[in-house]
JSON list of C-alpha atoms in Angstrom, two decimals:
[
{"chain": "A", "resi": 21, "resn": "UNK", "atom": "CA", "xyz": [-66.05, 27.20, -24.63]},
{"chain": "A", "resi": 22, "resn": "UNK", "atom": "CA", "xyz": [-62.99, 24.60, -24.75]},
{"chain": "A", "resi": 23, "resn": "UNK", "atom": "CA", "xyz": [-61.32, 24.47, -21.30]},
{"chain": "A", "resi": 24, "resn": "UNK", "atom": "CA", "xyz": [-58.28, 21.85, -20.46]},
{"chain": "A", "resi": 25, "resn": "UNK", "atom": "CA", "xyz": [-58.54, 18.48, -21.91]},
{"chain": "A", "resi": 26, "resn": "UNK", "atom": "CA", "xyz": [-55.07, 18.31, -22.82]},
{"chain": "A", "resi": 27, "resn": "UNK", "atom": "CA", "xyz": [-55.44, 14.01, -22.01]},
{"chain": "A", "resi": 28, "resn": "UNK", "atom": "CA", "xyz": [-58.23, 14.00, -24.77]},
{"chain": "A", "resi": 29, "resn": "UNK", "atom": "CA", "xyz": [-56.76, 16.27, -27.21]},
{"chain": "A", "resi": 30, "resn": "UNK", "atom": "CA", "xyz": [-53.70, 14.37, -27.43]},
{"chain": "A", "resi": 31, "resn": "UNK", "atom": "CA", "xyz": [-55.94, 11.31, -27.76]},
{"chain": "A", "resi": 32, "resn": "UNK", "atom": "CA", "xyz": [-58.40, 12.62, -30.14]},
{"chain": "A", "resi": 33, "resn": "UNK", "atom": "CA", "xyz": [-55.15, 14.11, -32.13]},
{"chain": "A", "resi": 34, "resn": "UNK", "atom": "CA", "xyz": [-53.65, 10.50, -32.42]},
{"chain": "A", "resi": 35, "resn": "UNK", "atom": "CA", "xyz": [-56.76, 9.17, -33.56]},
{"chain": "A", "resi": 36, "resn": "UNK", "atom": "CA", "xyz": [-57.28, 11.66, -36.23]},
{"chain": "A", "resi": 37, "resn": "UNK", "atom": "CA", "xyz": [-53.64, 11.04, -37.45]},
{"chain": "A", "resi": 38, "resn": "UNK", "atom": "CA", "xyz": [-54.17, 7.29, -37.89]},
{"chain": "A", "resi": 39, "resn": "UNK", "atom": "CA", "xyz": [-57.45, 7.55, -39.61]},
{"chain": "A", "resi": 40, "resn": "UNK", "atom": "CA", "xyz": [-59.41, 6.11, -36.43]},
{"chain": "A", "resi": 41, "resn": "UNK", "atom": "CA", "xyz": [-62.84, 6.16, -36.28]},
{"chain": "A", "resi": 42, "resn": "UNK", "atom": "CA", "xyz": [-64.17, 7.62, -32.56]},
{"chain": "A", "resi": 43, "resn": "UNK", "atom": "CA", "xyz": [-67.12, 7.93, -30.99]},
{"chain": "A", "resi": 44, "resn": "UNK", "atom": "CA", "xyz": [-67.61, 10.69, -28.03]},
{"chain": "A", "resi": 45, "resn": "UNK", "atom": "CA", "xyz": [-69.72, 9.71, -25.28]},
{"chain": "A", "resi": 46, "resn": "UNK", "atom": "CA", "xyz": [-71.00, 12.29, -22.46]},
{"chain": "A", "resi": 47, "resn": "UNK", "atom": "CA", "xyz": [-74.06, 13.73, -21.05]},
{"chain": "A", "resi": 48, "resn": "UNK", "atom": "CA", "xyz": [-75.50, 17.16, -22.77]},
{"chain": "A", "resi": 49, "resn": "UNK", "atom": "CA", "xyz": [-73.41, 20.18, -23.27]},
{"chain": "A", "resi": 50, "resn": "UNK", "atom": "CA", "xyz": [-70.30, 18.40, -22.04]},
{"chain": "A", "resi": 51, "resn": "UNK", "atom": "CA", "xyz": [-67.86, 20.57, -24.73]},
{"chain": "A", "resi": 52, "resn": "UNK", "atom": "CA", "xyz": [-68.00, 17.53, -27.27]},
{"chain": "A", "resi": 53, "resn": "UNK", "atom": "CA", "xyz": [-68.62, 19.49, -30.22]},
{"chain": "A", "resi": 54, "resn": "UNK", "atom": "CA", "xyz": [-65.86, 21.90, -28.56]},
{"chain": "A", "resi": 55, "resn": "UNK", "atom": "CA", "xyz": [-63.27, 19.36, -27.80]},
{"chain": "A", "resi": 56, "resn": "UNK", "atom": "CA", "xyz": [-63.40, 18.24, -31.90]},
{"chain": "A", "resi": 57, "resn": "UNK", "atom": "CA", "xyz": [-63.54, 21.68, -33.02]},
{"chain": "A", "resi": 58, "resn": "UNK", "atom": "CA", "xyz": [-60.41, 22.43, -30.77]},
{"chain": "A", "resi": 59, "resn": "UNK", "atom": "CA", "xyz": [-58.25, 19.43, -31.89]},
{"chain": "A", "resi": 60, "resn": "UNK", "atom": "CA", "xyz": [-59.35, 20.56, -35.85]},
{"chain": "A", "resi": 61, "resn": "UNK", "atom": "CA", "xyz": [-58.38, 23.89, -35.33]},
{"chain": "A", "resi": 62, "resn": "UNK", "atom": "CA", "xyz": [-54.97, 22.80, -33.78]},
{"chain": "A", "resi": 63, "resn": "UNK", "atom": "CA", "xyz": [-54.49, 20.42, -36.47]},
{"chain": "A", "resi": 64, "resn": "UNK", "atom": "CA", "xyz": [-54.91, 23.00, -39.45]},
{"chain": "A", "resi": 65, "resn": "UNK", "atom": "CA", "xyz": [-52.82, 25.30, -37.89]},
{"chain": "A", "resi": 66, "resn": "UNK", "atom": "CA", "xyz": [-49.78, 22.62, -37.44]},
{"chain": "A", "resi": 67, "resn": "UNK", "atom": "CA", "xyz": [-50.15, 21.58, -41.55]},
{"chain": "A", "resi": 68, "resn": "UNK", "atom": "CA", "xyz": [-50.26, 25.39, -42.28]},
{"chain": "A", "resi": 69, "resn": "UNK", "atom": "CA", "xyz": [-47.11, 25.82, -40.56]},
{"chain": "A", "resi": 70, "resn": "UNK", "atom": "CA", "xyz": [-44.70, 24.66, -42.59]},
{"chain": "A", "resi": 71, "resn": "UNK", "atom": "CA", "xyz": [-46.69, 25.40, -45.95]},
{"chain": "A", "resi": 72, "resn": "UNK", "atom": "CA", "xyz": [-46.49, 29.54, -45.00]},
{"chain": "A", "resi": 73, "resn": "UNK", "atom": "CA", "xyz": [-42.80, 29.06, -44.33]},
{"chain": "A", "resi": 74, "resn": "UNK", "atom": "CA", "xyz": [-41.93, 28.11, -47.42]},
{"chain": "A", "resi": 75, "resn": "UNK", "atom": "CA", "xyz": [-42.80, 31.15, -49.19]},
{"chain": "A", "resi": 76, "resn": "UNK", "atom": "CA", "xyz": [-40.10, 30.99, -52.08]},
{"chain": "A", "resi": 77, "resn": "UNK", "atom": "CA", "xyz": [-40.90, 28.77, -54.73]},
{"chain": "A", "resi": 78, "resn": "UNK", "atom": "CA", "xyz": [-37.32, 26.86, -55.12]},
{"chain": "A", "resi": 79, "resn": "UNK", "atom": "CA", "xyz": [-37.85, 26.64, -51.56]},
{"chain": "A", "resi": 80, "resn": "UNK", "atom": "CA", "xyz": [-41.83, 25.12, -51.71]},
{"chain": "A", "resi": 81, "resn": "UNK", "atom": "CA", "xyz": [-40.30, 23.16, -54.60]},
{"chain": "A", "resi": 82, "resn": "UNK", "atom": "CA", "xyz": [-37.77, 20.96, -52.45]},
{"chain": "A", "resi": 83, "resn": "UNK", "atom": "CA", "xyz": [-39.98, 21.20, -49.22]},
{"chain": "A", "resi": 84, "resn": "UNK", "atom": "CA", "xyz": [-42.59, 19.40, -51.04]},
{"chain": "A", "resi": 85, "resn": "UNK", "atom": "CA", "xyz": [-39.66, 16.76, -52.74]},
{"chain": "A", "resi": 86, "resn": "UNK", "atom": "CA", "xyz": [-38.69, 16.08, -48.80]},
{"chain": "A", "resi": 87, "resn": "UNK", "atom": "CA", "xyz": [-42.56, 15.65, -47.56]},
{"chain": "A", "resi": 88, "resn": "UNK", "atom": "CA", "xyz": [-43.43, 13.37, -50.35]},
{"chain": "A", "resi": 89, "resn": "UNK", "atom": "CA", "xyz": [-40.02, 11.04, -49.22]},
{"chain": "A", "resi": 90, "resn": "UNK", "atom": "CA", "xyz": [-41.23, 11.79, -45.33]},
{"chain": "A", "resi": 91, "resn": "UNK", "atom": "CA", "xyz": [-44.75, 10.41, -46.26]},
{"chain": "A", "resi": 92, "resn": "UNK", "atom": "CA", "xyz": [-43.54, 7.42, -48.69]},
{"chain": "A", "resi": 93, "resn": "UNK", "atom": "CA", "xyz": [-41.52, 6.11, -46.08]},
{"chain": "A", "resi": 94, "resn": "UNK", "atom": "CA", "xyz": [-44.41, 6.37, -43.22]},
{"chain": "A", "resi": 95, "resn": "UNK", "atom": "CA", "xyz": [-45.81, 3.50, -45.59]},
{"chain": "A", "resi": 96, "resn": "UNK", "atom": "CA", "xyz": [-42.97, 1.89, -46.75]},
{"chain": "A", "resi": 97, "resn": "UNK", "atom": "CA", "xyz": [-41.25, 1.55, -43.50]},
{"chain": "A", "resi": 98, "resn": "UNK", "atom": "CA", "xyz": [-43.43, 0.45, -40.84]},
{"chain": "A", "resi": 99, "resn": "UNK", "atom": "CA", "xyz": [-40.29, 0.85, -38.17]},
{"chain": "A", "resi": 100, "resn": "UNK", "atom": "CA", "xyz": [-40.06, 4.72, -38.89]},
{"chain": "A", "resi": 101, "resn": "UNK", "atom": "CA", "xyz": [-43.35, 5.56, -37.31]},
{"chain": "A", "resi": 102, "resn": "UNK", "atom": "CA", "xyz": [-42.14, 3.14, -34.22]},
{"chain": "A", "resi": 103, "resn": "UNK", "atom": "CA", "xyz": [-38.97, 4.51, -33.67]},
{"chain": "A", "resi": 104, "resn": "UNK", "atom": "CA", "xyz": [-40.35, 8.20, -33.71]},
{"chain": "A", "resi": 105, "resn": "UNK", "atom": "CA", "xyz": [-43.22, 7.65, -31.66]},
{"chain": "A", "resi": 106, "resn": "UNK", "atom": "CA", "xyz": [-40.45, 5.71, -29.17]},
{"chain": "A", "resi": 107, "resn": "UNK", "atom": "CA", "xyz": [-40.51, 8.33, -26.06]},
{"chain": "A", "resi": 108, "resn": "UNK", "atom": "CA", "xyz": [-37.20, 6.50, -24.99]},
{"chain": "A", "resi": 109, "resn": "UNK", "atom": "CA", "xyz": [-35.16, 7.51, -28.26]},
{"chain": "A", "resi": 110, "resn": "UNK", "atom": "CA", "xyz": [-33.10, 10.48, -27.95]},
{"chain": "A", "resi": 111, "resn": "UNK", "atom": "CA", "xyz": [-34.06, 13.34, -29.99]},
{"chain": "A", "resi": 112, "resn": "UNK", "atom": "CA", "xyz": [-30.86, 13.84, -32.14]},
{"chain": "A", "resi": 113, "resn": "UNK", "atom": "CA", "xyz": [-31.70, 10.10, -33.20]},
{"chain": "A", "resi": 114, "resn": "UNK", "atom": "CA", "xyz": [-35.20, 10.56, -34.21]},
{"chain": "A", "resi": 115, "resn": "UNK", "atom": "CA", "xyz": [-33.67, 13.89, -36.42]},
{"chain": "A", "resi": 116, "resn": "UNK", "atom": "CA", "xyz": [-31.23, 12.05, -37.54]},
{"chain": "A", "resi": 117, "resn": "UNK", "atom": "CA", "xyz": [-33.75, 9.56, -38.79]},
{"chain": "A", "resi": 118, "resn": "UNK", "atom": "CA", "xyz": [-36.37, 12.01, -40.29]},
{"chain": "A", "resi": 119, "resn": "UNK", "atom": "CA", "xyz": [-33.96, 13.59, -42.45]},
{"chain": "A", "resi": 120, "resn": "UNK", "atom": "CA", "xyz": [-32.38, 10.72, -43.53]},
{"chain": "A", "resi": 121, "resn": "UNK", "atom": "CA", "xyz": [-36.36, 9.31, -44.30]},
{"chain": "A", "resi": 122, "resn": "UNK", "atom": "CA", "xyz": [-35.95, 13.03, -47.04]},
{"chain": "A", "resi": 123, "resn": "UNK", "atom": "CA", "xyz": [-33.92, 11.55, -49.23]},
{"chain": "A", "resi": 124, "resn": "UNK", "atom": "CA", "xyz": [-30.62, 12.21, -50.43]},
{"chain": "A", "resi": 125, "resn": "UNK", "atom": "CA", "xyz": [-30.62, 15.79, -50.26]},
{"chain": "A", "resi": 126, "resn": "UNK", "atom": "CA", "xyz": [-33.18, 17.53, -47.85]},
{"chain": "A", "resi": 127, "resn": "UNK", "atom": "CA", "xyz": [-33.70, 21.06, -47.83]},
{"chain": "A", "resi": 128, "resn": "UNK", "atom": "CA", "xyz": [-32.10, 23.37, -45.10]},
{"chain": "A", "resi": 129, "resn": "UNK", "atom": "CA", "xyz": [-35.77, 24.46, -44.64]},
{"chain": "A", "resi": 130, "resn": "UNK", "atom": "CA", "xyz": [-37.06, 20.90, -44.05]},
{"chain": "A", "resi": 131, "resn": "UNK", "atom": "CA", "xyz": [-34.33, 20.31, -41.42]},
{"chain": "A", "resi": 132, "resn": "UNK", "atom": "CA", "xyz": [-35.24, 23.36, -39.33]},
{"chain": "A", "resi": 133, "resn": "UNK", "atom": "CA", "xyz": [-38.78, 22.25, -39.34]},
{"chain": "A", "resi": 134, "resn": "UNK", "atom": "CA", "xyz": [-37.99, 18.82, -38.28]},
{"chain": "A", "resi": 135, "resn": "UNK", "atom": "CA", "xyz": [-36.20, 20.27, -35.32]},
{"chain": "A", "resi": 136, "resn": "UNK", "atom": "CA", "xyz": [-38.45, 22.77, -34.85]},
{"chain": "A", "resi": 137, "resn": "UNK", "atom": "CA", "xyz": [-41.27, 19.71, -34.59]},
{"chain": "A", "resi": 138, "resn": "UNK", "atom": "CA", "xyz": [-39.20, 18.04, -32.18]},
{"chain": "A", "resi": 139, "resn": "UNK", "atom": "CA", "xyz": [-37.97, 20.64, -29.74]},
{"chain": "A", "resi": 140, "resn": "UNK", "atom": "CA", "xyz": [-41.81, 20.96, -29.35]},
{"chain": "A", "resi": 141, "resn": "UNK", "atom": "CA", "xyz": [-42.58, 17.71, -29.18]},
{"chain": "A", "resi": 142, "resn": "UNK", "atom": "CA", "xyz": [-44.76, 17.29, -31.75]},
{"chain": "A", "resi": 143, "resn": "UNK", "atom": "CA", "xyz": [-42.67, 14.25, -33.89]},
{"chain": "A", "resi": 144, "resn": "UNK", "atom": "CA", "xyz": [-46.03, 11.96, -33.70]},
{"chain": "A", "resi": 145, "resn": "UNK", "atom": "CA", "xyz": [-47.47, 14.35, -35.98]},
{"chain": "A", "resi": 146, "resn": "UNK", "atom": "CA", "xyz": [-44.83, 14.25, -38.65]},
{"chain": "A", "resi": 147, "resn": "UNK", "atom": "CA", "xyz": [-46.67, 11.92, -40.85]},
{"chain": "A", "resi": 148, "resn": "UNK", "atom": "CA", "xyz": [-49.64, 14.05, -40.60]},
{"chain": "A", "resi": 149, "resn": "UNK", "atom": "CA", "xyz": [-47.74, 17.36, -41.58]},
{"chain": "A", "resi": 150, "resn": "UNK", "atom": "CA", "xyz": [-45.92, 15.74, -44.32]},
{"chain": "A", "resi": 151, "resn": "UNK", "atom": "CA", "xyz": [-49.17, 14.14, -46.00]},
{"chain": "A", "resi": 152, "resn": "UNK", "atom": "CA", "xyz": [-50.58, 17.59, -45.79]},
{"chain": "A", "resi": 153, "resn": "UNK", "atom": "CA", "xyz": [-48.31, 19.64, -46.87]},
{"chain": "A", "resi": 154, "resn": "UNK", "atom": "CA", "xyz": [-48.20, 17.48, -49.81]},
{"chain": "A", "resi": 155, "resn": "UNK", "atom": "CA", "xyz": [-51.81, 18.04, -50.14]},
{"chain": "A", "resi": 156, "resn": "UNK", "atom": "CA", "xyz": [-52.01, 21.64, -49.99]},
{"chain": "A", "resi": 157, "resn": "UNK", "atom": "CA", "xyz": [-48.68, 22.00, -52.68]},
{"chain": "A", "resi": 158, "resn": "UNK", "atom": "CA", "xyz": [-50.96, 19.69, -54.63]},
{"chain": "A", "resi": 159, "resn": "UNK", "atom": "CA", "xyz": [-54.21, 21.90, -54.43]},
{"chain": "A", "resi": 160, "resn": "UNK", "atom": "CA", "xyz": [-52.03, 25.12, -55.29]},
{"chain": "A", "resi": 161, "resn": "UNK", "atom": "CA", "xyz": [-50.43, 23.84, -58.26]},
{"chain": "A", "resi": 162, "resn": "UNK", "atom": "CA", "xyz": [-53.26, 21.77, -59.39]},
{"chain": "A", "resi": 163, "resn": "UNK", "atom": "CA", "xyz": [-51.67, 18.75, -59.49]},
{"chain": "A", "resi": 164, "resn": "UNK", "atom": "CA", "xyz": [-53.03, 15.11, -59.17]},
{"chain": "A", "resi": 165, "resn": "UNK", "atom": "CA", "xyz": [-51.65, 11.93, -58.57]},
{"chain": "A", "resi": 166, "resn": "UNK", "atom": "CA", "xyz": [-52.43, 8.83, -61.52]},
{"chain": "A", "resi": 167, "resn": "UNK", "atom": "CA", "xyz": [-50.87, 5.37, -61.56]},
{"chain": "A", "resi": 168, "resn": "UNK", "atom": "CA", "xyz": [-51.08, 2.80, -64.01]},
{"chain": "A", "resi": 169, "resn": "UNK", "atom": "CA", "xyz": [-50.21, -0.96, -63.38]},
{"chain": "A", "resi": 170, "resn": "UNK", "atom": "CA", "xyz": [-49.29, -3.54, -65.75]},
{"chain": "A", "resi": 171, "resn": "UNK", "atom": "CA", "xyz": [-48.38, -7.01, -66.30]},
{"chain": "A", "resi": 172, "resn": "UNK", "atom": "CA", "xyz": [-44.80, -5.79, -67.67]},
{"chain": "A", "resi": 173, "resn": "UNK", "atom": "CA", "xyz": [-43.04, -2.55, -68.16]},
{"chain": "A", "resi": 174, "resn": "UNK", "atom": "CA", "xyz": [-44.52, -0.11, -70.37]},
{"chain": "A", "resi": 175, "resn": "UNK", "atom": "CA", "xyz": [-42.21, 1.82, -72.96]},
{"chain": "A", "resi": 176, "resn": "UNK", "atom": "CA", "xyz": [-41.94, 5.83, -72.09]},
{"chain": "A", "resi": 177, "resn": "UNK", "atom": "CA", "xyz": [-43.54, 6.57, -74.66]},
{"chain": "A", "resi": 178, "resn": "UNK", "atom": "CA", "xyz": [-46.71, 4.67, -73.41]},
{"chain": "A", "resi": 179, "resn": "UNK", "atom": "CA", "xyz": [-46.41, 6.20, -70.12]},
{"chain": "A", "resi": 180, "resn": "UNK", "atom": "CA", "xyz": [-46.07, 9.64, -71.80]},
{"chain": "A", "resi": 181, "resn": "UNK", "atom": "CA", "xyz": [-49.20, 9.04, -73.87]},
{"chain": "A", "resi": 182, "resn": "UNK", "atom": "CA", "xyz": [-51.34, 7.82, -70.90]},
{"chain": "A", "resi": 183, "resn": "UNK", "atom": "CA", "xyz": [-50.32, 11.26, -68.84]},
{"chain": "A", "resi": 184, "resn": "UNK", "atom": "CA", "xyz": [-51.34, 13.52, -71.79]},
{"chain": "A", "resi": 185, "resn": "UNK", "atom": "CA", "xyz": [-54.80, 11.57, -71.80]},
{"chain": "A", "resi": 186, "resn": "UNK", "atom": "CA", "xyz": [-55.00, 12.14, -68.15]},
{"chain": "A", "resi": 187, "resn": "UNK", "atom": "CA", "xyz": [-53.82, 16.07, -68.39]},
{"chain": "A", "resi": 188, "resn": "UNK", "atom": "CA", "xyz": [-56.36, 16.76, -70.48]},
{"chain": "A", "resi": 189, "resn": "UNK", "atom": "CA", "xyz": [-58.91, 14.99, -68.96]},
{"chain": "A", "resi": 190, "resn": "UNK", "atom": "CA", "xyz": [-58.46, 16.66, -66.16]},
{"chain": "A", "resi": 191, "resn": "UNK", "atom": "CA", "xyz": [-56.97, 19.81, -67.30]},
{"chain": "A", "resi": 192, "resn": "UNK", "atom": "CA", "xyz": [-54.04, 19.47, -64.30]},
{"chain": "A", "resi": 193, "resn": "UNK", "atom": "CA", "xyz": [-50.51, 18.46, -64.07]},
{"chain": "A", "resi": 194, "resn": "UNK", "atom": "CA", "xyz": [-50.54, 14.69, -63.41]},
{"chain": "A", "resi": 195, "resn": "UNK", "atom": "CA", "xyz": [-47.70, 13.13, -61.43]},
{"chain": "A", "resi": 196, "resn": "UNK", "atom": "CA", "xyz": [-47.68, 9.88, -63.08]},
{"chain": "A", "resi": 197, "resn": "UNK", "atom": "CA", "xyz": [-46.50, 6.59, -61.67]},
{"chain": "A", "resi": 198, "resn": "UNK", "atom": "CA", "xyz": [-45.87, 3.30, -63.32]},
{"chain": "A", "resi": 199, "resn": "UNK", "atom": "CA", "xyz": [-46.21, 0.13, -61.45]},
{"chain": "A", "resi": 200, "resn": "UNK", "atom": "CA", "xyz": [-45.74, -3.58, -63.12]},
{"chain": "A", "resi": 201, "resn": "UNK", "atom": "CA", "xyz": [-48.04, -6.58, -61.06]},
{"chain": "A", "resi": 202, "resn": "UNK", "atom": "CA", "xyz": [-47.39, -9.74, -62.79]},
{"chain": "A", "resi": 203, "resn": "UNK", "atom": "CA", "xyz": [-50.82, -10.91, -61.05]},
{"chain": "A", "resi": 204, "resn": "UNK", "atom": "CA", "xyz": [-53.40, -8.79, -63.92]},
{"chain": "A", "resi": 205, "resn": "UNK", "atom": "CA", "xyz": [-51.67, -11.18, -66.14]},
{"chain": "A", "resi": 206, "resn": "UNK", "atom": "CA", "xyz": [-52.72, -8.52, -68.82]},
{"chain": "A", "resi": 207, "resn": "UNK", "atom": "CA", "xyz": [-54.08, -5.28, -69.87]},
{"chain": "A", "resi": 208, "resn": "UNK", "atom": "CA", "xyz": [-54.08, -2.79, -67.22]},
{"chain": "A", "resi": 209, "resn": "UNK", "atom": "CA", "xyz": [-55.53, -0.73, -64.43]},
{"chain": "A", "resi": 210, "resn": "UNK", "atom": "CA", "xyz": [-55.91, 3.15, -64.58]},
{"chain": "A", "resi": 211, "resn": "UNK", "atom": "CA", "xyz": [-55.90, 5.46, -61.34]},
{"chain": "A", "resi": 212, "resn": "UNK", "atom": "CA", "xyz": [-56.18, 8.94, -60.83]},
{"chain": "A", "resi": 213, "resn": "UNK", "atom": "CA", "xyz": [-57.89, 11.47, -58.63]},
{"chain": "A", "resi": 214, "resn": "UNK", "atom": "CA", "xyz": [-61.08, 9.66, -58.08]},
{"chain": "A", "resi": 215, "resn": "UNK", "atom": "CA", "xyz": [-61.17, 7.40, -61.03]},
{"chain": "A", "resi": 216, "resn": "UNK", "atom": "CA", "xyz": [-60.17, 3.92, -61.69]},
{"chain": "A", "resi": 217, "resn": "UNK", "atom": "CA", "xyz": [-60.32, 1.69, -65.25]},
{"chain": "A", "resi": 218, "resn": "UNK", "atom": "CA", "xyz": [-59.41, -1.70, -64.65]},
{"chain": "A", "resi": 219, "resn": "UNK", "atom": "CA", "xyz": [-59.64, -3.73, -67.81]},
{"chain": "A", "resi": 220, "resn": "UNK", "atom": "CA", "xyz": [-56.54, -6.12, -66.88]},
{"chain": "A", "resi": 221, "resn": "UNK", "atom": "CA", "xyz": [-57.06, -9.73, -67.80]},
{"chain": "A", "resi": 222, "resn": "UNK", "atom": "CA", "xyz": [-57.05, -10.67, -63.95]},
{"chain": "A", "resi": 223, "resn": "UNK", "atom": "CA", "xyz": [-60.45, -8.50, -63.39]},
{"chain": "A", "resi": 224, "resn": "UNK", "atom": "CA", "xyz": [-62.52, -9.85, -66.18]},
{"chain": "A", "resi": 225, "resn": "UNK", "atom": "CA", "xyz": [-61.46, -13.33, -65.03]},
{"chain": "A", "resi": 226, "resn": "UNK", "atom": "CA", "xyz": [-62.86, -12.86, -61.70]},
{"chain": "A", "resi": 227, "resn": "UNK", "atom": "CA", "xyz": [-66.16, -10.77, -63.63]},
{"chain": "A", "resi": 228, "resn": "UNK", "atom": "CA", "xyz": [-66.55, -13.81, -66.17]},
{"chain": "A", "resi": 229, "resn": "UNK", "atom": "CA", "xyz": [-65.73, -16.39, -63.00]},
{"chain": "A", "resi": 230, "resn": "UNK", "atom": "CA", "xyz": [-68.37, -14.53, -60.44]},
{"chain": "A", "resi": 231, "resn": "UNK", "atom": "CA", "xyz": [-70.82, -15.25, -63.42]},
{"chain": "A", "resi": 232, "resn": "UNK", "atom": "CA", "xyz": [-70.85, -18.84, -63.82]},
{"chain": "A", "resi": 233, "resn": "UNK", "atom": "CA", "xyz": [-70.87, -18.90, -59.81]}
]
């Protein structure tokens, strides 16, 4: 069984939450398998957490709102993830900073889990809470994400017609997003769930250039 190994949990924890690959090296029944198993479990029950707690659904409704803004602004804002991870910052600052990374309005729900995360000092696992609570809303409601990028803006009513397709491609709720990249030069590039159509001008250039290489 899983004794101790509170150095290589933490370590194994980190890894998983950046998306690094790791390799675990020891002789024979050493508690590998047991050390991963441990860190999984711990990690489930941490992005459960704050999922259970929001058991209303006006509540789920603007917990979600708040972890999509947490998790945009991991990506957007590379300083976010140093100043939180910064062991000398006081934490009032790095609250301060979390719920201002909400948005405009967080829930009172969402700011007693952020404090809740950091009086247990568990703030370098925000990003990983956030993108999975996100997740599991997602799963529940059977909702996916879909973008589509073009050369200029699209009218709403384009937008409005590529969701439909989407919706009942998929039969879910698609959260759409719209995204204009002068680069494709034309047409346009389709992404949801798994799936991607890219007929944009840029990609058949490159096809029709490849070719003749």
């Amino acid at each position: 069984c899983f004794t101790d190994r509170e150095n290589e949990t933490q370590r194994l924890k980190m890894n998983f939450l950046h998306g690094i690959n790791t390799m675990l090296i020891s002789p024979r029944r050493w508690g590998k398998t047991s050390l991963v198993k441990h860190v999984a479990d711990s990690l489930k029950n941490e992005k459960d957490a704050l999922l259970k707690s929001a058991d209303q659904q006006a509540v789920k409704d603007a917990v979600y709102a708040d972890m999509q803004n947490i998790a945009q602004n991991y990506l957007d804002v590379r300083q976010l993830r140093t100043a939180i991870d910064n062991p000398m910052l006081p934490k009032e600052k790095k609250e301060e900073i979390l719920i201002a990374a909400c948005g405009a309005t967080p829930s009172e729900q969402t700011k007693k889990f952020i404090k809740l995360v950091l009086q247990e000092g568990r703030e370098n696992l925000i990003q990983f809470m956030a993108n999975s609570f996100v997740t599991l809303y997602r799963q529940e409601k059977n909702i996916i994400s879909g973008r589509l990028i073009t050369a200029v803006a699209v009218s709403d009513e384009t937008e409005a017609k590529m969701r439909q397709m989407v919706e009942k491609r998929t039969n879910a709720t698609v959260e759409f997003q719209t995204e204009v990249n002068p680069d494709i030069i034309g047409g346009f590039i389709l992404e949801y769930d798994t799936y991607r159509m890219d007929v944009s001008v840029q990609s058949q250039l490159r096809t029709i250039l490849k070719q003749l290489g």
